[in-house]
Amino acid sequence: MDRLVKPDVKEVELSFKSGQKCSAVFRLTNLMHTMTVAVSLSTTNPGVFSFPQPFSIIPPLSSATYTLLSQPSDQPPLRSPHDVITVRSAMLPTGKAHQEDLRRLFSAPGRHVFRDAIIPISFVGPQVVEFLISHHTRVPEVNSSLNKAISGCSESQLAKLLNLAVRSENADLVSALIDNGGDVNFRDSDGRSLLSSAVMSGKIEVVKVLIASGCEIDNSIDKVLYEAAAKNRVDLIEILCKSRSNINVNSVDLDTRTAIHVAAARGHVEALKFLLSIGGNADLADDRGWTPLHHSSAAGHLEAVGTLLEHSNAKYAVDIDGKTAFALAAENGHAELLPLLRLNDALHRASRLGDVSGVKSCLAEGAAVDGRDQNGWTALHRAAFKGRIECARVLLTHGAQVDAVDDAGYTPLHCAVEAGHAAVAMLLIAHGARANGKSLKGVVPLNLDRFKNHPALVARSLCREKERA
């Protein structure tokens, strides 16, 4: 005979509530047709669990109900391995016995005592799940405990717990809660999505789990790019842009700031460069009239200022108070920025005047060789328009873009031709300048009519174009 009694559950679940005594009820059935059975109940943790009546009698083919009690505790008393109830039984021919008689019966070893069942004890409910999330690094077998605890949670409780798991930065817990019915599109009291919370936490594995699970964002509320830019997390920005087609890199917040404004204000150069590389507009102004350059200049972020100067003409932009980035840097005592913010002006001036030494000095001090003015002109445009061939040569030697296009679609070669400087035009063509420049307005043709007396220039230009065709 294998056993005398059979439990009606495979596991006893206690709904845990902090500071309160917990209880759970289960039944045992006597499998004997004619024999009364004595029953003994014990647990692996008697300091926590108890039975009001550890010894009992069950008549033939009858059932009895038992209550497991746990002592009040501030946190669920989880252990590894899990605590269990041991059910032992013995035949009782007399059909009657006192508690002390039953105690002696089960105290005496022998074949007359059967071990009928081992019933695991589990704690369930939202407080258990919350405890596991908060202590996941210290609770053994957290996933198995979590899966059991979730069974005692409602849908609304599970959604809030999923939000807590996202903030805990544990991707395994997030996956487990989603797999058990957690609403991946839950929003917190501020209306933010779980993905927004994950980005704020900075855990990319959690972000990946949420994206794979179909978590949606609302661009009017979820400023995920701003949050990633604020952390200088290029990896987060990249995965968000790749996985969410509705993310606009130039979207603005309530202050009309973009993610580039955020990165610039914090001096996060890596995020700034990446945002610019995927179409971020460095010239957009917020509601104060501040461009990203205004923000980085006011905060004194030297490297960010240098990066923005390579992608923006905002050096000349003024805010609603009429202040440029230079003025803000000066007001805030960032003297190290002043040469950089004005250095390109000096380079343009030296190029226009034909001051070769000045051009070399500016470049040596860090001026951007392709730095642009408010019309999109580079120093090479200036030198070409004024016929300053030696300055043009120095600029080209230092890597100046020979076909840089200004806001009207004109290249330095256009400037040299329009101003009638054949030698400079020849120099530019020798460095690969094209006869036609492209801008947003289309192709601007190069007029070589005025160089009819310079057949070598015309022939060389036409030859270059033929080679490219």
Tab-separated table of C-alpha atoms in Angstrom:
chain	number	residue	atom	x	y	z
A	1	MET	CA	0.000	0.000	0.000
A	2	ASP	CA	1.470	3.372	-1.076
A	3	ARG	CA	-0.578	5.729	1.081
A	4	LEU	CA	-3.626	5.945	3.305
A	5	VAL	CA	-4.708	9.559	2.628
A	6	LYS	CA	-4.662	11.891	-0.371
A	7	PRO	CA	-4.428	15.744	-0.331
A	8	ASP	CA	-6.706	17.781	-2.595
A	9	VAL	CA	-3.858	20.173	-3.604
A	10	LYS	CA	-0.368	19.811	-5.016
A	11	GLU	CA	0.756	23.033	-3.332
A	12	VAL	CA	-0.520	25.146	-0.467
A	13	GLU	CA	-0.611	28.873	-1.317
A	14	LEU	CA	-0.577	31.544	1.371
A	15	SER	CA	-1.741	35.031	0.378
A	16	PHE	CA	0.880	37.142	2.122
A	17	LYS	CA	0.089	40.491	3.749
A	18	SER	CA	2.773	42.333	5.652
A	19	GLY	CA	2.375	42.251	9.425
A	20	GLN	CA	-0.607	39.900	9.339
A	21	LYS	CA	-1.060	36.238	10.126
A	22	CYS	CA	-1.646	34.282	6.896
A	23	SER	CA	-3.642	31.110	6.489
A	24	ALA	CA	-4.502	28.545	3.839
A	25	VAL	CA	-6.942	25.636	3.859
A	26	PHE	CA	-6.603	22.206	2.250
A	27	ARG	CA	-8.315	18.810	2.578
A	28	LEU	CA	-7.145	15.252	3.147
A	29	THR	CA	-9.245	12.229	2.161
A	30	ASN	CA	-9.050	8.786	3.789
A	31	LEU	CA	-8.614	6.232	0.977
A	32	MET	CA	-9.449	3.249	3.196
A	33	HIS	CA	-12.904	1.709	2.791
A	34	THR	CA	-13.242	0.232	6.273
A	35	MET	CA	-10.358	1.555	8.372
A	36	THR	CA	-10.112	4.815	10.325
A	37	VAL	CA	-6.801	6.648	9.700
A	38	ALA	CA	-4.721	8.813	12.039
A	39	VAL	CA	-2.961	11.822	10.473
A	40	SER	CA	0.127	13.830	11.522
A	41	LEU	CA	1.035	17.194	9.921
A	42	SER	CA	4.426	18.894	10.258
A	43	THR	CA	6.452	21.548	8.382
A	44	THR	CA	10.129	22.135	7.682
A	45	ASN	CA	9.906	25.517	9.425
A	46	PRO	CA	7.836	25.131	12.634
A	47	GLY	CA	8.978	28.539	13.855
A	48	VAL	CA	6.933	30.126	11.061
A	49	PHE	CA	4.213	27.599	10.227
A	50	SER	CA	1.810	25.782	12.494
A	51	PHE	CA	-1.458	23.794	12.563
A	52	PRO	CA	-4.172	24.349	15.194
A	53	GLN	CA	-4.526	20.559	15.328
A	54	PRO	CA	-1.378	18.723	14.158
A	55	PHE	CA	-2.924	15.278	14.890
A	56	SER	CA	-6.329	14.143	13.704
A	57	ILE	CA	-8.522	11.178	12.820
A	58	ILE	CA	-10.348	10.607	9.517
A	59	PRO	CA	-13.100	7.962	9.273
A	60	PRO	CA	-13.161	5.562	6.271
A	61	LEU	CA	-13.683	7.239	2.868
A	62	SER	CA	-14.142	10.589	4.597
A	63	SER	CA	-12.356	13.943	4.308
A	64	ALA	CA	-11.071	16.485	6.803
A	65	THR	CA	-10.147	20.158	6.418
A	66	TYR	CA	-6.856	21.554	7.739
A	67	THR	CA	-5.639	25.132	8.195
A	68	LEU	CA	-1.996	26.107	7.797
A	69	LEU	CA	-1.038	29.261	9.698
A	70	SER	CA	2.031	31.475	9.285
A	71	GLN	CA	3.261	33.968	11.857
A	72	PRO	CA	3.024	37.722	11.115
A	73	SER	CA	6.079	39.057	9.274
A	74	ASP	CA	7.159	42.294	7.633
A	75	GLN	CA	8.357	40.396	4.582
A	76	PRO	CA	7.544	36.989	3.109
A	77	PRO	CA	9.676	34.247	4.756
A	78	LEU	CA	10.997	32.759	1.530
A	79	ARG	CA	13.597	30.008	1.692
A	80	SER	CA	15.477	27.759	-0.683
A	81	PRO	CA	14.497	25.019	-1.000
A	82	HIS	CA	10.877	25.920	-0.365
A	83	ASP	CA	9.262	24.944	2.923
A	84	VAL	CA	6.960	21.893	2.764
A	85	ILE	CA	4.228	20.162	4.712
A	86	THR	CA	4.837	16.498	5.491
A	87	VAL	CA	1.686	14.371	5.746
A	88	ARG	CA	2.085	11.104	7.678
A	89	SER	CA	-0.628	8.535	8.399
A	90	ALA	CA	-1.240	5.358	10.332
A	91	MET	CA	-4.138	2.916	10.540
A	92	LEU	CA	-6.245	3.243	13.682
A	93	PRO	CA	-8.209	-0.033	14.222
A	94	THR	CA	-9.945	1.294	17.335
A	95	GLY	CA	-11.250	4.293	15.453
A	96	LYS	CA	-10.641	6.509	18.495
A	97	ALA	CA	-7.638	8.107	20.217
A	98	HIS	CA	-6.683	11.156	22.282
A	99	GLN	CA	-4.137	13.734	21.076
A	100	GLU	CA	-1.470	12.328	23.380
A	101	ASP	CA	-2.127	8.812	22.070
A	102	LEU	CA	-1.679	10.075	18.503
A	103	ARG	CA	1.526	11.871	19.464
A	104	ARG	CA	2.972	8.628	20.846
A	105	LEU	CA	1.770	6.744	17.770
A	106	PHE	CA	3.729	8.936	15.367
A	107	SER	CA	6.713	9.303	17.688
A	108	ALA	CA	7.416	5.570	17.614
A	109	PRO	CA	9.341	4.597	14.454
A	110	GLY	CA	8.139	1.632	12.500
A	111	ARG	CA	6.450	0.362	9.363
A	112	HIS	CA	3.068	1.293	10.765
A	113	VAL	CA	3.659	4.985	9.824
A	114	PHE	CA	3.214	6.007	6.170
A	115	ARG	CA	4.577	9.189	4.644
A	116	ASP	CA	1.692	9.957	2.323
A	117	ALA	CA	2.519	13.365	0.883
A	118	ILE	CA	5.007	16.210	0.695
A	119	ILE	CA	3.152	19.479	-0.067
A	120	PRO	CA	5.184	22.565	-1.019
A	121	ILE	CA	4.278	25.886	0.635
A	122	SER	CA	4.203	29.028	-1.499
A	123	PHE	CA	3.496	32.685	-0.764
A	124	VAL	CA	1.460	34.545	-3.360
A	125	GLY	CA	0.171	38.059	-3.935
A	126	PRO	CA	1.451	41.493	-4.960
A	127	GLN	CA	3.492	42.077	-1.815
A	128	VAL	CA	5.460	38.910	-2.497
A	129	VAL	CA	6.131	39.956	-6.095
A	130	GLU	CA	7.158	43.428	-4.951
A	131	PHE	CA	9.551	41.893	-2.421
A	132	LEU	CA	11.098	39.637	-5.062
A	133	ILE	CA	11.574	42.585	-7.434
A	134	SER	CA	13.179	44.709	-4.723
A	135	HIS	CA	15.425	41.897	-3.461
A	136	HIS	CA	16.061	39.936	-6.660
A	137	THR	CA	19.826	39.830	-6.101
A	138	ARG	CA	19.432	38.281	-2.637
A	139	VAL	CA	16.556	35.837	-3.063
A	140	PRO	CA	17.549	32.362	-4.372
A	141	GLU	CA	15.411	30.818	-7.107
A	142	VAL	CA	13.701	34.162	-7.625
A	143	ASN	CA	12.093	33.192	-10.942
A	144	SER	CA	10.325	30.095	-9.594
A	145	SER	CA	9.123	32.044	-6.562
A	146	LEU	CA	7.974	34.867	-8.808
A	147	ASN	CA	5.957	32.600	-11.097
A	148	LYS	CA	4.108	31.196	-8.080
A	149	ALA	CA	3.592	34.588	-6.416
A	150	ILE	CA	2.084	36.091	-9.567
A	151	SER	CA	-0.857	33.688	-9.364
A	152	GLY	CA	-2.231	35.743	-6.483
A	153	CYS	CA	-2.204	39.052	-8.386
A	154	SER	CA	-4.972	40.808	-10.285
A	155	GLU	CA	-4.364	42.309	-13.741
A	156	SER	CA	-4.140	45.844	-12.379
A	157	GLN	CA	-1.727	44.760	-9.653
A	158	LEU	CA	0.394	42.915	-12.190
A	159	ALA	CA	0.619	45.992	-14.417
A	160	LYS	CA	1.893	48.162	-11.560
A	161	LEU	CA	4.379	45.470	-10.555
A	162	LEU	CA	5.669	45.336	-14.133
A	163	ASN	CA	6.353	49.062	-13.935
A	164	LEU	CA	8.290	48.434	-10.705
A	165	ALA	CA	10.279	45.650	-12.376
A	166	VAL	CA	11.194	47.963	-15.261
A	167	ARG	CA	12.517	50.518	-12.787
A	168	SER	CA	14.481	47.777	-10.992
A	169	GLU	CA	16.441	47.304	-14.243
A	170	ASN	CA	16.132	43.491	-14.207
A	171	ALA	CA	15.291	42.186	-17.672
A	172	ASP	CA	14.540	38.633	-16.456
A	173	LEU	CA	11.918	39.867	-14.005
A	174	VAL	CA	10.378	42.069	-16.691
A	175	SER	CA	10.181	39.109	-19.084
A	176	ALA	CA	8.650	36.879	-16.417
A	177	LEU	CA	5.936	39.414	-15.585
A	178	ILE	CA	5.116	39.988	-19.249
A	179	ASP	CA	4.982	36.228	-19.872
A	180	ASN	CA	2.538	35.901	-16.977
A	181	GLY	CA	0.161	38.546	-18.308
A	182	GLY	CA	1.693	41.887	-17.335
A	183	ASP	CA	0.388	44.700	-19.575
A	184	VAL	CA	3.375	45.891	-21.605
A	185	ASN	CA	1.465	49.059	-22.532
A	186	PHE	CA	0.739	50.102	-18.945
A	187	ARG	CA	1.268	53.810	-18.220
A	188	ASP	CA	2.179	55.301	-14.858
A	189	SER	CA	0.387	58.126	-13.047
A	190	ASP	CA	2.198	60.667	-15.240
A	191	GLY	CA	1.066	58.902	-18.397
A	192	ARG	CA	4.533	57.640	-19.290
A	193	SER	CA	5.066	54.291	-20.965
A	194	LEU	CA	7.179	51.456	-19.616
A	195	LEU	CA	9.659	52.098	-22.422
A	196	SER	CA	10.095	55.653	-21.197
A	197	SER	CA	10.786	54.360	-17.673
A	198	ALA	CA	13.277	51.822	-19.021
A	199	VAL	CA	15.188	54.476	-20.947
A	200	MET	CA	15.284	56.664	-17.838
A	201	SER	CA	16.730	53.702	-15.913
A	202	GLY	CA	19.298	53.222	-18.666
A	203	LYS	CA	19.097	49.410	-18.813
A	204	ILE	CA	19.321	48.492	-22.494
A	205	GLU	CA	18.365	44.839	-21.913
A	206	VAL	CA	15.055	45.954	-20.397
A	207	VAL	CA	14.526	48.305	-23.343
A	208	LYS	CA	15.092	45.405	-25.740
A	209	VAL	CA	12.598	43.183	-23.881
A	210	LEU	CA	9.926	45.885	-23.986
A	211	ILE	CA	10.489	46.620	-27.665
A	212	ALA	CA	10.336	42.907	-28.524
A	213	SER	CA	7.100	42.635	-26.514
A	214	GLY	CA	5.421	45.413	-28.508
A	215	CYS	CA	5.575	48.276	-26.030
A	216	GLU	CA	4.186	51.414	-27.701
A	217	ILE	CA	5.150	55.042	-27.111
A	218	ASP	CA	3.299	58.327	-27.456
A	219	ASN	CA	5.595	61.041	-28.794
A	220	SER	CA	3.529	63.714	-27.077
A	221	ILE	CA	4.304	62.183	-23.663
A	222	ASP	CA	7.204	59.765	-23.973
A	223	LYS	CA	10.358	61.787	-24.582
A	224	VAL	CA	12.553	58.730	-24.962
A	225	LEU	CA	15.148	60.415	-27.174
A	226	TYR	CA	15.464	63.285	-24.713
A	227	GLU	CA	15.976	60.846	-21.840
A	228	ALA	CA	18.581	58.851	-23.777
A	229	ALA	CA	20.356	62.054	-24.852
A	230	ALA	CA	20.372	63.296	-21.256
A	231	LYS	CA	22.262	60.129	-20.314
A	232	ASN	CA	24.608	60.342	-23.330
A	233	ARG	CA	23.455	56.842	-24.308
A	234	VAL	CA	24.090	56.436	-28.017
A	235	ASP	CA	23.198	52.743	-27.778
A	236	LEU	CA	19.721	53.591	-26.502
A	237	ILE	CA	19.198	56.302	-29.116
A	238	GLU	CA	20.237	53.913	-31.871
A	239	ILE	CA	17.979	51.026	-30.846
A	240	LEU	CA	15.021	53.393	-30.353
A	241	CYS	CA	15.422	54.947	-33.782
A	242	LYS	CA	15.844	51.552	-35.461
A	243	SER	CA	12.858	49.932	-33.770
A	244	ARG	CA	10.367	52.804	-33.739
A	245	SER	CA	9.499	54.365	-37.095
A	246	ASN	CA	7.360	57.032	-35.420
A	247	ILE	CA	10.297	58.578	-33.546
A	248	ASN	CA	11.255	61.990	-34.944
A	249	VAL	CA	14.785	63.058	-34.062
A	250	ASN	CA	13.723	66.707	-34.358
A	251	SER	CA	10.538	66.457	-32.276
A	252	VAL	CA	10.212	69.137	-29.604
A	253	ASP	CA	9.044	69.188	-25.999
A	254	LEU	CA	6.847	71.787	-24.310
A	255	ASP	CA	9.770	74.230	-24.365
A	256	THR	CA	10.315	73.462	-28.089
A	257	ARG	CA	13.637	71.813	-27.330
A	258	THR	CA	14.887	68.803	-29.266
A	259	ALA	CA	17.059	65.935	-28.058
A	260	ILE	CA	20.010	67.842	-29.574
A	261	HIS	CA	19.281	70.758	-27.241
A	262	VAL	CA	19.370	68.309	-24.319
A	263	ALA	CA	22.682	66.740	-25.368
A	264	ALA	CA	24.214	70.167	-26.072
A	265	ALA	CA	23.143	71.597	-22.706
A	266	ARG	CA	24.820	68.683	-20.910
A	267	GLY	CA	27.915	68.571	-23.105
A	268	HIS	CA	27.213	64.992	-24.223
A	269	VAL	CA	29.315	64.970	-27.375
A	270	GLU	CA	28.787	61.311	-28.322
A	271	ALA	CA	24.996	61.642	-28.246
A	272	LEU	CA	25.254	65.001	-30.013
A	273	LYS	CA	27.313	63.599	-32.878
A	274	PHE	CA	25.015	60.616	-33.315
A	275	LEU	CA	21.850	62.722	-33.334
A	276	LEU	CA	23.397	65.014	-35.932
A	277	SER	CA	24.434	62.029	-38.040
A	278	ILE	CA	20.842	60.732	-38.254
A	279	GLY	CA	19.294	64.002	-39.352
A	280	GLY	CA	19.185	66.121	-36.230
A	281	ASN	CA	18.899	69.848	-36.953
A	282	ALA	CA	21.517	71.859	-35.066
A	283	ASP	CA	19.951	75.201	-36.011
A	284	LEU	CA	16.522	74.813	-34.408
A	285	ALA	CA	15.754	77.326	-31.658
A	286	ASP	CA	13.685	76.697	-28.529
A	287	ASP	CA	11.069	79.063	-27.087
A	288	ARG	CA	13.819	81.308	-25.705
A	289	GLY	CA	15.428	81.514	-29.103
A	290	TRP	CA	18.289	79.323	-27.930
A	291	THR	CA	19.856	76.977	-30.443
A	292	PRO	CA	21.844	73.967	-29.225
A	293	LEU	CA	24.945	76.171	-29.595
A	294	HIS	CA	23.444	78.718	-27.184
A	295	HIS	CA	22.920	75.929	-24.623
A	296	SER	CA	26.409	74.443	-24.894
A	297	SER	CA	28.028	77.913	-24.916
A	298	ALA	CA	26.099	79.077	-21.866
A	299	ALA	CA	27.117	75.889	-20.007
A	300	GLY	CA	30.759	76.088	-21.110
A	301	HIS	CA	30.985	72.763	-22.946
A	302	LEU	CA	34.008	73.308	-25.182
A	303	GLU	CA	33.925	70.058	-27.171
A	304	ALA	CA	30.175	70.296	-27.744
A	305	VAL	CA	30.588	73.859	-29.006
A	306	GLY	CA	33.266	72.696	-31.444
A	307	THR	CA	31.032	69.875	-32.698
A	308	LEU	CA	28.078	72.188	-33.235
A	309	LEU	CA	30.179	74.771	-35.080
A	310	GLU	CA	30.983	72.066	-37.633
A	311	HIS	CA	27.283	71.438	-38.309
A	312	SER	CA	25.610	74.778	-37.722
A	313	ASN	CA	25.477	78.436	-38.685
A	314	ALA	CA	23.911	79.243	-35.323
A	315	LYS	CA	26.956	81.189	-34.164
A	316	TYR	CA	25.254	84.252	-35.603
A	317	ALA	CA	21.763	83.432	-34.306
A	318	VAL	CA	20.347	85.665	-31.591
A	319	ASP	CA	17.876	84.678	-28.877
A	320	ILE	CA	14.774	86.625	-27.846
A	321	ASP	CA	17.041	88.964	-25.882
A	322	GLY	CA	19.259	89.543	-28.910
A	323	LYS	CA	22.166	87.517	-27.528
A	324	THR	CA	24.451	85.254	-29.522
A	325	ALA	CA	26.182	82.136	-28.235
A	326	PHE	CA	29.337	84.252	-27.896
A	327	ALA	CA	27.508	86.713	-25.639
A	328	LEU	CA	26.194	83.935	-23.394
A	329	ALA	CA	29.639	82.360	-23.084
A	330	ALA	CA	31.113	85.751	-22.168
A	331	GLU	CA	28.374	86.471	-19.594
A	332	ASN	CA	28.933	83.127	-17.883
A	333	GLY	CA	32.697	83.503	-17.725
A	334	HIS	CA	33.584	80.783	-20.233
A	335	ALA	CA	36.597	82.594	-21.653
A	336	GLU	CA	37.954	79.400	-23.209
A	337	LEU	CA	34.999	79.378	-25.620
A	338	LEU	CA	35.411	82.906	-26.889
A	339	PRO	CA	38.281	82.264	-29.313
A	340	LEU	CA	36.420	79.257	-30.765
A	341	LEU	CA	33.192	81.184	-31.202
A	342	ARG	CA	34.987	84.071	-32.867
A	343	LEU	CA	37.949	82.204	-34.376
A	344	ASN	CA	36.094	81.365	-37.574
A	345	ASP	CA	35.270	85.055	-37.960
A	346	ALA	CA	38.963	85.802	-37.793
A	347	LEU	CA	39.686	83.063	-40.338
A	348	HIS	CA	37.100	84.495	-42.715
A	349	ARG	CA	38.511	87.978	-42.267
A	350	ALA	CA	42.090	86.841	-42.897
A	351	SER	CA	40.974	84.895	-45.989
A	352	ARG	CA	39.114	87.922	-47.336
A	353	LEU	CA	42.081	90.219	-46.761
A	354	GLY	CA	44.659	87.806	-48.159
A	355	ASP	CA	46.443	87.522	-44.795
A	356	VAL	CA	48.197	84.180	-45.269
A	357	SER	CA	49.892	84.316	-41.856
A	358	GLY	CA	46.556	85.088	-40.233
A	359	VAL	CA	44.912	82.133	-42.002
A	360	LYS	CA	47.661	79.784	-40.845
A	361	SER	CA	47.487	81.161	-37.302
A	362	CYS	CA	43.716	80.686	-37.075
A	363	LEU	CA	43.950	77.124	-38.364
A	364	ALA	CA	46.775	76.349	-35.955
A	365	GLU	CA	44.667	77.624	-33.060
A	366	GLY	CA	41.776	75.335	-33.981
A	367	ALA	CA	39.513	77.292	-36.320
A	368	ALA	CA	37.240	75.020	-38.375
A	369	VAL	CA	38.555	75.145	-41.936
A	370	ASP	CA	35.016	74.708	-43.276
A	371	GLY	CA	33.343	76.888	-40.652
A	372	ARG	CA	30.440	78.811	-42.182
A	373	ASP	CA	29.066	82.304	-41.775
A	374	GLN	CA	25.419	83.312	-41.640
A	375	ASN	CA	25.113	82.864	-45.431
A	376	GLY	CA	26.792	79.481	-45.510
A	377	TRP	CA	30.092	80.801	-46.872
A	378	THR	CA	33.336	79.110	-45.836
A	379	ALA	CA	36.728	80.807	-45.692
A	380	LEU	CA	37.432	79.297	-49.132
A	381	HIS	CA	34.387	81.104	-50.551
A	382	ARG	CA	35.850	84.347	-49.157
A	383	ALA	CA	39.308	83.752	-50.555
A	384	ALA	CA	37.927	82.719	-53.954
A	385	PHE	CA	35.619	85.737	-54.216
A	386	LYS	CA	38.471	88.113	-53.383
A	387	GLY	CA	41.016	86.297	-55.529
A	388	ARG	CA	43.298	85.493	-52.598
A	389	ILE	CA	45.048	82.552	-54.253
A	390	GLU	CA	47.674	81.949	-51.552
A	391	CYS	CA	45.028	81.901	-48.829
A	392	ALA	CA	42.969	79.526	-50.963
A	393	ARG	CA	46.018	77.298	-51.387
A	394	VAL	CA	46.608	77.173	-47.618
A	395	LEU	CA	42.955	76.392	-46.954
A	396	LEU	CA	42.925	73.585	-49.530
A	397	THR	CA	46.138	72.186	-48.065
A	398	HIS	CA	44.411	72.050	-44.678
A	399	GLY	CA	41.507	70.045	-46.073
A	400	ALA	CA	38.986	72.717	-47.035
A	401	GLN	CA	36.016	71.279	-48.910
A	402	VAL	CA	36.526	72.434	-52.485
A	403	ASP	CA	32.857	72.078	-53.437
A	404	ALA	CA	31.303	73.453	-50.248
A	405	VAL	CA	27.882	74.861	-51.142
A	406	ASP	CA	26.507	78.020	-49.529
A	407	ASP	CA	22.860	78.734	-48.748
A	408	ALA	CA	22.248	79.896	-52.331
A	409	GLY	CA	23.892	76.862	-53.925
A	410	TYR	CA	27.207	78.502	-54.827
A	411	THR	CA	30.630	76.866	-54.483
A	412	PRO	CA	33.988	78.651	-54.136
A	413	LEU	CA	34.489	78.054	-57.871
A	414	HIS	CA	31.302	79.988	-58.603
A	415	CYS	CA	32.624	82.843	-56.445
A	416	ALA	CA	35.992	82.891	-58.256
A	417	VAL	CA	34.357	82.843	-61.689
A	418	GLU	CA	31.763	85.483	-60.831
A	419	ALA	CA	34.504	87.766	-59.511
A	420	GLY	CA	36.756	87.072	-62.534
A	421	HIS	CA	39.653	85.444	-60.711
A	422	ALA	CA	40.952	82.982	-63.297
A	423	ALA	CA	44.009	81.865	-61.325
A	424	VAL	CA	41.962	80.956	-58.289
A	425	ALA	CA	39.430	79.163	-60.499
A	426	MET	CA	42.266	77.133	-62.074
A	427	LEU	CA	43.543	76.258	-58.593
A	428	LEU	CA	40.110	75.084	-57.470
A	429	ILE	CA	39.570	73.001	-60.616
A	430	ALA	CA	42.998	71.472	-60.110
A	431	HIS	CA	41.769	70.361	-56.671
A	432	GLY	CA	38.680	68.731	-58.149
A	433	ALA	CA	36.109	71.534	-58.107
A	434	ARG	CA	33.008	70.808	-60.171
A	435	ALA	CA	31.553	73.218	-62.696
A	436	ASN	CA	28.037	72.733	-61.296
A	437	GLY	CA	27.102	72.952	-57.615
A	438	LYS	CA	24.040	71.336	-56.101
A	439	SER	CA	21.908	72.864	-53.381
A	440	LEU	CA	18.392	72.401	-52.127
A	441	LYS	CA	17.407	74.814	-54.894
A	442	GLY	CA	18.838	72.537	-57.575
A	443	VAL	CA	21.864	72.854	-59.833
A	444	VAL	CA	23.549	76.238	-60.133
A	445	PRO	CA	25.372	76.372	-63.509
A	446	LEU	CA	28.840	77.849	-63.763
A	447	ASN	CA	29.077	80.757	-66.214
A	448	LEU	CA	32.476	80.584	-67.974
A	449	ASP	CA	31.600	83.188	-70.628
A	450	ARG	CA	33.766	85.841	-69.067
A	451	PHE	CA	36.782	83.520	-69.394
A	452	LYS	CA	36.651	83.237	-73.193
A	453	ASN	CA	40.123	84.735	-73.198
A	454	HIS	CA	41.291	81.933	-70.893
A	455	PRO	CA	40.766	78.849	-73.061
A	456	ALA	CA	42.946	76.713	-70.790
A	457	LEU	CA	40.601	77.350	-67.869
A	458	VAL	CA	37.474	76.575	-69.909
A	459	ALA	CA	39.023	73.461	-71.455
A	460	ARG	CA	40.242	72.148	-68.110
A	461	SER	CA	36.856	72.683	-66.488
A	462	LEU	CA	34.991	70.977	-69.330
A	463	CYS	CA	37.499	68.139	-69.327
A	464	ARG	CA	36.922	67.574	-65.600
A	465	GLU	CA	33.172	67.398	-66.117
A	466	LYS	CA	33.564	65.006	-69.051
A	467	GLU	CA	35.739	62.707	-66.929
A	468	ARG	CA	33.003	62.583	-64.240
A	469	ALA	CA	30.148	62.040	-66.697
